[in-house]
Short mmCIF file of C-alpha atoms and ligand atoms in Angstrom, two decimals:
data_model
loop_
_atom_site.label_atom_id
_atom_site.label_comp_id
_atom_site.label_asym_id
_atom_site.label_seq_id
_atom_site.Cartn_x
_atom_site.Cartn_y
_atom_site.Cartn_z
CA UNK Z 1144 57.66 88.37 82.76
CA UNK Z 1145 56.56 87.63 86.14
CA UNK Z 1146 58.94 85.86 88.47
CA UNK Z 1147 59.30 85.33 92.34
CA UNK Z 1148 63.19 85.30 92.53
CA UNK Z 1149 66.38 86.22 91.06
CA UNK Z 1150 69.29 84.07 91.26
CA UNK Z 1151 72.63 85.37 90.60
CA UNK Z 1152 74.82 82.65 89.07
CA UNK Z 1153 77.67 85.35 88.23
CA UNK Z 1154 81.02 84.90 90.12
CA UNK Z 1155 82.21 87.67 92.15
CA UNK Z 1156 84.99 89.97 90.24
CA UNK Z 1157 87.79 91.09 92.01
CA UNK Z 1158 91.71 90.67 91.91
CA UNK Z 1159 91.54 87.67 93.86
CA UNK Z 1160 89.04 85.87 91.47
CA UNK Z 1161 90.62 82.73 90.13
CA UNK Z 1162 91.53 82.66 86.60
CA UNK Z 1163 92.37 79.93 84.33
CA UNK Z 1164 95.98 79.36 84.46
CA UNK Z 1165 97.87 81.58 81.42
CA UNK Z 1166 94.89 83.98 81.55
CA UNK Z 1167 95.72 87.40 82.37
CA UNK Z 1168 94.25 88.21 85.64
CA UNK Z 1169 92.02 90.63 87.02
CA UNK Z 1170 93.71 94.13 88.01
CA UNK Z 1171 91.75 96.71 89.47
CA UNK Z 1172 93.49 100.29 90.13
CA UNK Z 1173 91.53 102.70 91.88
CA UNK Z 1174 92.42 106.44 90.35
CA UNK Z 1175 91.39 109.77 92.14
CA UNK Z 1176 90.82 111.96 89.47
CA UNK Z 1177 92.03 115.71 90.43
CA UNK Z 1178 89.97 117.30 88.12
CA UNK Z 1179 86.44 115.97 88.81
CA UNK Z 1180 87.11 114.99 92.23
CA UNK Z 1181 85.42 111.68 91.52
CA UNK Z 1182 86.70 108.08 91.62
CA UNK Z 1183 87.18 106.05 88.65
CA UNK Z 1184 89.07 102.57 88.31
CA UNK Z 1185 91.10 101.33 85.78
CA UNK Z 1186 90.26 97.61 85.17
CA UNK Z 1187 92.62 95.10 83.22
CA UNK Z 1188 91.48 91.47 82.43
CA UNK Z 1189 91.27 88.86 80.12
CA UNK Z 1190 88.23 88.22 78.02
CA UNK Z 1191 87.48 85.00 79.64
CA UNK Z 1192 87.59 85.57 83.34
CA UNK Z 1193 84.94 85.48 85.77
CA UNK Z 1194 81.42 84.33 84.16
CA UNK Z 1195 81.72 85.29 80.68
CA UNK Z 1196 80.34 84.31 77.13
CA UNK Z 1197 82.53 82.40 74.46
CA UNK Z 1198 81.80 83.63 71.05
CA UNK Z 1199 82.35 81.44 67.90
CA UNK Z 1200 85.45 83.62 67.27
CA UNK Z 1201 86.98 82.23 70.41
CA UNK Z 1202 87.39 78.75 68.58
CA UNK Z 1203 86.50 79.24 64.92
CA UNK Z 1204 88.52 81.40 62.51
CA UNK Z 1205 86.63 84.14 61.06
CA UNK Z 1206 83.75 83.13 63.23
CA UNK Z 1207 81.17 85.45 64.72
CA UNK Z 1208 82.14 87.78 67.38
CA UNK Z 1209 80.24 88.84 70.64
CA UNK Z 1210 78.62 91.76 68.78
CA UNK Z 1211 77.64 89.67 65.88
CA UNK Z 1212 75.41 87.49 68.19
CA UNK Z 1213 71.79 88.09 68.38
CA UNK Z 1214 70.79 89.32 72.00
CA UNK Z 1215 67.60 86.77 71.90
CA UNK Z 1216 69.72 84.08 72.47
CA UNK Z 1217 70.92 85.23 76.04
CA UNK Z 1218 67.42 86.05 77.16
CA UNK Z 1219 64.39 83.30 77.63
CA UNK Z 1220 63.57 79.89 79.02
CA UNK Z 1221 66.45 77.75 80.00
CA UNK Z 1222 67.10 74.29 81.46
CA UNK Z 1223 69.57 73.36 84.47
CA UNK Z 1224 70.44 69.86 83.89
CA UNK Z 1225 71.80 68.11 87.02
CA UNK Z 1226 75.08 66.39 86.20
CA UNK Z 1227 76.58 66.22 89.51
CA UNK Z 1228 77.00 62.24 89.06
CA UNK Z 1229 79.38 62.53 86.34
CA UNK Z 1230 82.87 62.56 87.94
CA UNK Z 1231 85.14 63.27 84.97
CA UNK Z 1232 82.96 64.74 82.27
CA UNK Z 1233 79.43 65.36 81.26
CA UNK Z 1234 78.83 62.06 79.38
CA UNK Z 1235 76.60 61.94 76.15
CA UNK Z 1236 74.57 59.46 77.98
CA UNK Z 1237 73.76 61.70 80.83
CA UNK Z 1238 72.15 64.17 78.33
CA UNK Z 1239 70.34 61.72 76.38
CA UNK Z 1240 68.30 60.64 79.24
CA UNK Z 1241 67.31 64.63 79.23
CA UNK Z 1242 65.37 64.65 75.66
CA UNK Z 1243 66.78 68.09 74.91
CA UNK Z 1244 65.11 69.87 72.11
CA UNK Z 1245 66.31 71.96 69.25
CA UNK Z 1246 66.74 75.48 70.57
CA UNK Z 1247 66.86 75.16 74.27
CA UNK Z 1248 69.24 77.10 76.36
CA UNK Z 1249 71.18 74.20 78.57
CA UNK Z 1250 73.16 75.00 81.60
CA UNK Z 1251 75.11 71.99 83.00
CA UNK Z 1252 75.22 71.64 86.80
CA UNK Z 1253 78.07 69.64 87.66
CA UNK Z 1254 80.23 68.66 90.62
CA UNK Z 1255 82.24 71.85 89.96
CA UNK Z 1256 79.68 73.86 91.46
CA UNK Z 1257 79.81 71.84 94.63
CA UNK Z 1258 83.74 72.93 95.13
CA UNK Z 1259 83.17 76.31 94.12
CA UNK Z 1260 85.61 78.82 92.70
CA UNK Z 1261 87.82 79.74 95.77
CA UNK Z 1262 90.73 77.97 94.28
CA UNK Z 1263 91.58 76.59 90.52
CA UNK Z 1264 91.02 72.68 90.31
CA UNK Z 1265 92.72 71.53 87.34
CA UNK Z 1266 90.81 68.22 87.44
CA UNK Z 1267 87.31 70.32 86.87
CA UNK Z 1268 84.40 68.40 85.27
CA UNK Z 1269 84.09 69.18 81.56
CA UNK Z 1270 81.77 68.43 78.65
CA UNK Z 1271 82.98 65.35 76.98
CA UNK Z 1272 83.62 65.73 73.15
CA UNK Z 1273 80.85 62.98 72.55
CA UNK Z 1274 78.34 65.24 74.92
CA UNK Z 1275 79.21 68.45 72.89
CA UNK Z 1276 78.64 66.57 69.67
CA UNK Z 1277 75.23 65.50 70.89
CA UNK Z 1278 74.30 69.17 71.73
CA UNK Z 1279 75.78 70.47 68.69
CA UNK Z 1280 73.68 68.13 66.45
CA UNK Z 1281 70.44 68.93 68.37
CA UNK Z 1282 71.19 72.66 67.80
CA UNK Z 1283 70.43 73.98 71.01
CA UNK Z 1284 70.55 77.76 71.45
CA UNK Z 1285 73.53 78.03 74.06
CA UNK Z 1286 75.29 75.90 76.36
CA UNK Z 1287 76.50 76.95 79.91
CA UNK Z 1288 78.70 75.01 82.37
CA UNK Z 1289 80.08 75.88 85.89
CA UNK Z 1290 83.73 76.35 85.30
CA UNK Z 1291 86.05 78.57 83.31
CA UNK Z 1292 86.53 76.48 80.56
CA UNK Z 1293 83.98 73.55 78.81
CA UNK Z 1294 87.23 71.54 77.66
CA UNK Z 1295 89.51 69.41 79.63
CA UNK Z 1296 92.61 71.06 81.07
CA UNK Z 1297 95.45 70.27 79.16
CA UNK Z 1298 93.69 68.40 76.34
CA UNK Z 1299 94.57 68.61 72.81
CA UNK Z 1300 91.01 67.66 71.94
CA UNK Z 1301 89.18 71.43 71.49
CA UNK Z 1302 86.11 69.73 70.26
CA UNK Z 1303 83.90 70.86 73.33
CA UNK Z 1304 84.35 74.25 71.97
CA UNK Z 1305 84.43 74.15 68.39
CA UNK Z 1306 81.59 71.73 67.72
CA UNK Z 1307 79.52 73.98 69.43
CA UNK Z 1308 81.00 77.39 68.23
CA UNK Z 1309 80.93 75.93 64.92
CA UNK Z 1310 77.42 75.91 65.01
CA UNK Z 1311 77.16 79.46 66.58
CA UNK Z 1312 76.07 78.25 69.74
CA UNK Z 1313 77.43 80.25 72.28
CA UNK Z 1314 78.92 78.86 75.49
CA UNK Z 1315 78.44 80.63 79.09
CA UNK Z 1316 81.51 79.55 81.30
CA UNK Z 1317 82.29 80.33 84.74
CA UNK Z 1318 78.46 79.98 86.14
CA UNK Z 1319 78.02 79.28 89.75
CA UNK Z 1320 74.89 76.99 89.95
CA UNK Z 1321 75.58 75.87 93.58
CA UNK Z 1322 72.30 77.28 94.80
CA UNK Z 1323 70.63 76.23 91.62
CA UNK Z 1324 68.30 73.07 91.41
CA UNK Z 1325 67.61 70.99 88.40
CA UNK Z 1326 64.54 72.53 86.45
CA UNK Z 1327 63.36 75.28 84.12
CA UNK Z 1328 64.10 79.01 84.57
CA UNK Z 1329 64.32 82.21 82.60
CA UNK Z 1330 67.97 83.11 81.72
CA UNK Z 1331 69.29 86.44 81.49
CA UNK Z 1332 72.76 86.57 80.42
CA UNK Z 1333 74.15 89.69 78.53
CA UNK Z 1334 77.75 89.94 77.49
CA UNK Z 1335 79.21 93.41 77.50
CA UNK Z 1336 79.23 94.95 74.17
CA UNK Z 1337 82.82 94.68 73.60
CA UNK Z 1338 82.91 95.11 69.56
CA UNK Z 1339 84.23 92.10 67.70
CA UNK Z 1340 85.61 90.34 70.65
CA UNK Z 1341 86.26 86.60 71.34
CA UNK Z 1342 84.36 86.63 74.45
CA UNK Z 1343 83.02 89.06 77.06
CA UNK Z 1344 82.21 89.23 80.68
CA UNK Z 1345 78.23 88.79 81.58
CA UNK Z 1346 76.23 89.22 84.38
CA UNK Z 1347 74.13 86.08 84.30
CA UNK Z 1348 71.01 85.39 86.58
CA UNK Z 1349 68.15 83.09 86.39
CA UNK Z 1350 64.57 83.99 87.09
CA UNK Z 1351 62.01 81.73 88.61
ZN1 ZN M 1525 85.87 81.16 77.61
#
Protein backbone atom coordinates (compact mmCIF):
# COMPACT_ATOMS: atom_id res chain seq x y z
CA UNK A 1 0.00 0.00 0.00
CA UNK A 2 1.49 3.34 -1.07
CA UNK A 3 0.79 6.55 0.80
CA UNK A 4 2.42 9.92 1.40
CA UNK A 5 1.02 10.92 4.73
CA UNK A 6 -0.38 9.48 7.96
CA UNK A 7 -3.05 11.71 9.51
CA UNK A 8 -3.71 10.81 13.13
CA UNK A 9 -7.38 11.51 13.84
CA UNK A 10 -7.30 10.05 17.35
CA UNK A 11 -7.68 12.34 20.34
CA UNK A 12 -4.97 12.34 23.01
CA UNK A 13 -5.73 10.25 26.10
CA UNK A 14 -4.85 11.58 29.52
CA UNK A 15 -6.54 12.33 32.82
CA UNK A 16 -7.67 15.66 31.36
CA UNK A 17 -9.37 14.13 28.31
CA UNK A 18 -13.04 15.11 28.34
CA UNK A 19 -15.48 12.24 28.69
CA UNK A 20 -19.17 12.01 27.92
CA UNK A 21 -21.06 13.08 31.08
CA UNK A 22 -21.69 10.08 33.30
CA UNK A 23 -18.96 7.91 31.78
CA UNK A 24 -16.03 6.80 33.95
CA UNK A 25 -13.10 9.18 33.56
CA UNK A 26 -9.61 8.23 32.54
CA UNK A 27 -7.34 7.71 35.54
CA UNK A 28 -3.68 6.88 35.21
CA UNK A 29 -1.52 5.93 38.14
CA UNK A 30 2.16 5.36 37.65
CA UNK A 31 3.44 2.48 39.72
CA UNK A 32 7.11 1.81 40.25
CA UNK A 33 7.63 -1.87 40.52
CA UNK A 34 10.21 -2.59 43.24
CA UNK A 35 10.84 -6.06 41.90
CA UNK A 36 11.61 -5.21 38.33
CA UNK A 37 12.70 -1.57 38.74
CA UNK A 38 10.59 -0.73 35.74
CA UNK A 39 7.69 1.67 35.47
CA UNK A 40 4.19 0.43 34.82
CA UNK A 41 0.88 2.27 34.98
CA UNK A 42 -2.55 1.35 36.15
CA UNK A 43 -5.19 2.67 33.76
CA UNK A 44 -8.85 3.05 34.57
CA UNK A 45 -11.29 4.14 31.88
CA UNK A 46 -14.74 3.64 30.45
CA UNK A 47 -14.91 1.73 27.19
CA UNK A 48 -16.34 4.76 25.33
CA UNK A 49 -13.71 7.37 26.15
CA UNK A 50 -11.58 9.14 23.60
CA UNK A 51 -11.46 7.78 20.07
CA UNK A 52 -13.29 4.48 20.22
CA UNK A 53 -15.47 2.03 18.34
CA UNK A 54 -19.03 1.05 19.26
CA UNK A 55 -19.87 -2.61 18.67
CA UNK A 56 -23.49 -3.74 18.12
CA UNK A 57 -23.58 -4.99 21.73
CA UNK A 58 -23.45 -1.34 22.86
CA UNK A 59 -27.02 -0.76 21.68
CA UNK A 60 -28.48 -4.15 20.77
CA UNK A 61 -29.22 -6.96 23.22
CA UNK A 62 -27.05 -10.00 22.42
CA UNK A 63 -25.44 -8.00 19.60
CA UNK A 64 -21.93 -8.67 18.33
CA UNK A 65 -19.04 -7.57 20.50
CA UNK A 66 -15.84 -5.84 19.48
CA UNK A 67 -14.04 -9.17 19.09
CA UNK A 68 -16.88 -10.60 16.97
CA UNK A 69 -16.38 -7.97 14.27
CA UNK A 70 -14.21 -8.76 11.24
CA UNK A 71 -11.03 -6.65 11.22
CA UNK A 72 -11.40 -6.08 7.49
CA UNK A 73 -14.18 -3.60 8.26
CA UNK A 74 -11.66 -1.34 9.96
CA UNK A 75 -8.99 -1.21 7.27
CA UNK A 76 -9.55 0.06 3.76
CA UNK A 77 -10.80 2.92 1.59
CA UNK A 78 -12.97 5.49 3.31
CA UNK A 79 -14.62 8.77 2.50
CA UNK A 80 -14.69 11.89 4.64
CA UNK A 81 -17.87 13.86 3.99
CA UNK A 82 -18.03 17.54 4.86
CA UNK A 83 -21.19 18.15 6.89
CA UNK A 84 -19.95 21.33 8.57
CA UNK A 85 -22.91 23.35 7.28
CA UNK A 86 -25.37 21.15 9.19
CA UNK A 87 -25.69 23.13 12.40
CA UNK A 88 -27.73 20.82 14.64
CA UNK A 89 -27.54 17.36 13.13
CA UNK A 90 -26.26 15.68 9.99
CA UNK A 91 -29.30 15.61 7.73
CA UNK A 92 -30.39 12.89 5.37
CA UNK A 93 -30.42 15.48 2.58
CA UNK A 94 -26.72 16.23 3.13
CA UNK A 95 -25.89 12.54 2.78
CA UNK A 96 -28.14 12.03 -0.23
CA UNK A 97 -26.07 14.52 -2.20
CA UNK A 98 -23.02 12.25 -1.86
CA UNK A 99 -24.23 9.15 -3.75
CA UNK A 100 -22.92 6.87 -1.02
CA UNK A 101 -22.53 3.25 -2.06
CA UNK A 102 -23.11 0.02 -0.17
CA UNK A 103 -19.99 -1.08 1.70
CA UNK A 104 -18.39 2.37 1.92
CA UNK A 105 -16.63 3.50 5.07
CA UNK A 106 -18.07 6.93 5.84
CA UNK A 107 -16.62 9.52 8.23
CA UNK A 108 -18.77 12.56 8.97
CA UNK A 109 -16.87 15.80 9.44
CA UNK A 110 -19.14 18.21 11.29
CA UNK A 111 -18.78 21.58 12.99
CA UNK A 112 -17.68 19.59 16.08
CA UNK A 113 -14.20 19.25 14.60
CA UNK A 114 -13.95 23.03 14.38
CA UNK A 115 -14.67 23.44 18.13
CA UNK A 116 -12.44 20.58 19.19
CA UNK A 117 -12.33 18.52 22.38
CA UNK A 118 -11.08 21.05 24.94
CA UNK A 119 -14.36 21.07 26.81
CA UNK A 120 -17.61 19.14 26.55
CA UNK A 121 -20.23 20.83 24.35
CA UNK A 122 -23.70 19.40 25.08
CA UNK A 123 -25.03 20.89 21.83
CA UNK A 124 -22.64 18.85 19.67
CA UNK A 125 -23.72 17.98 16.13
CA UNK A 126 -25.10 14.45 15.95
CA UNK A 127 -26.37 12.15 13.20
CA UNK A 128 -30.10 12.66 12.68
CA UNK A 129 -32.25 9.51 13.02
CA UNK A 130 -33.25 9.93 9.36
CA UNK A 131 -29.60 10.20 8.36
CA UNK A 132 -28.83 7.01 10.33
CA UNK A 133 -31.77 5.27 8.68
CA UNK A 134 -30.42 6.26 5.27
CA UNK A 135 -26.90 4.96 5.99
CA UNK A 136 -28.25 1.74 7.53
CA UNK A 137 -30.44 1.11 4.49
CA UNK A 138 -27.48 1.66 2.19
CA UNK A 139 -25.53 -0.87 4.27
CA UNK A 140 -22.35 1.13 4.55
CA UNK A 141 -19.42 -0.71 6.18
CA UNK A 142 -18.96 1.71 9.07
CA UNK A 143 -19.78 5.25 10.15
CA UNK A 144 -17.51 7.64 12.01
CA UNK A 145 -18.36 10.95 13.65
CA UNK A 146 -16.25 13.66 15.25
CA UNK A 147 -17.75 13.64 18.72
CA UNK A 148 -18.15 11.32 21.69
CA UNK A 149 -21.63 10.20 20.69
CA UNK A 150 -23.49 9.82 17.41
CA UNK A 151 -26.86 10.64 18.98
CA UNK A 152 -28.25 13.85 20.44
CA UNK A 153 -27.39 14.49 24.06
CA UNK A 154 -30.38 13.91 26.31
CA UNK A 155 -32.56 12.48 23.54
CA UNK A 156 -34.57 9.33 24.20
CA UNK A 157 -34.39 8.57 20.49
CA UNK A 158 -31.54 6.08 20.28
CA UNK A 159 -32.02 5.30 16.57
CA UNK A 160 -28.72 6.83 15.41
CA UNK A 161 -27.08 4.03 17.43
CA UNK A 162 -29.55 1.20 17.03
CA UNK A 163 -30.35 1.47 13.31
CA UNK A 164 -26.65 1.17 12.45
CA UNK A 165 -25.69 -1.36 15.11
CA UNK A 166 -28.65 -3.60 14.25
CA UNK A 167 -27.11 -3.98 10.80
CA UNK A 168 -23.70 -4.73 12.35
CA UNK A 169 -22.36 -1.38 11.18
CA UNK A 170 -19.77 -0.30 13.75
CA UNK A 171 -19.57 3.36 14.76
CA UNK A 172 -16.31 5.20 15.32
CA UNK A 173 -16.78 8.02 17.81
CA UNK A 174 -14.41 10.67 19.06
CA UNK A 175 -12.37 11.26 15.93
CA UNK A 176 -10.78 14.64 15.23
CA UNK A 177 -11.27 15.68 11.63
CA UNK A 178 -10.16 19.29 12.08
CA UNK A 179 -7.09 18.73 9.89
CA UNK A 180 -8.85 16.58 7.32
CA UNK A 181 -10.46 17.80 4.11
CA UNK A 182 -13.40 16.10 2.45
CA UNK A 183 -12.23 13.31 0.19
CA UNK A 184 -10.97 9.76 -0.11
CA UNK A 185 -8.44 8.14 2.22
CA UNK A 186 -7.38 4.76 3.52
CA UNK A 187 -8.70 4.18 7.02
CA UNK A 188 -6.90 2.17 9.69
CA UNK A 189 -8.94 1.93 12.89
CA UNK A 190 -8.15 -1.09 15.00
CA UNK A 191 -10.11 -1.51 18.25
CA UNK A 192 -8.17 -3.02 21.16
CA UNK A 193 -8.92 -6.71 21.54
CA UNK A 194 -11.07 -6.54 24.67
CA UNK A 195 -12.96 -9.81 24.49
CA UNK A 196 -16.73 -9.60 24.30
CA UNK A 197 -16.86 -5.85 24.90
CA UNK A 198 -19.48 -3.28 23.87
CA UNK A 199 -16.82 -0.91 22.62
CA UNK A 200 -13.10 -0.36 22.72
CA UNK A 201 -10.57 2.43 22.26
CA UNK A 202 -8.79 2.57 18.91
CA UNK A 203 -5.91 4.44 17.34
CA UNK A 204 -7.44 5.76 14.15
CA UNK A 205 -5.42 7.09 11.24
CA UNK A 206 -6.04 8.10 7.66
CA UNK A 207 -3.51 7.44 4.93
CA UNK A 208 -3.36 9.44 1.73
ZN1 LIG B 1 -19.43 4.91 22.08
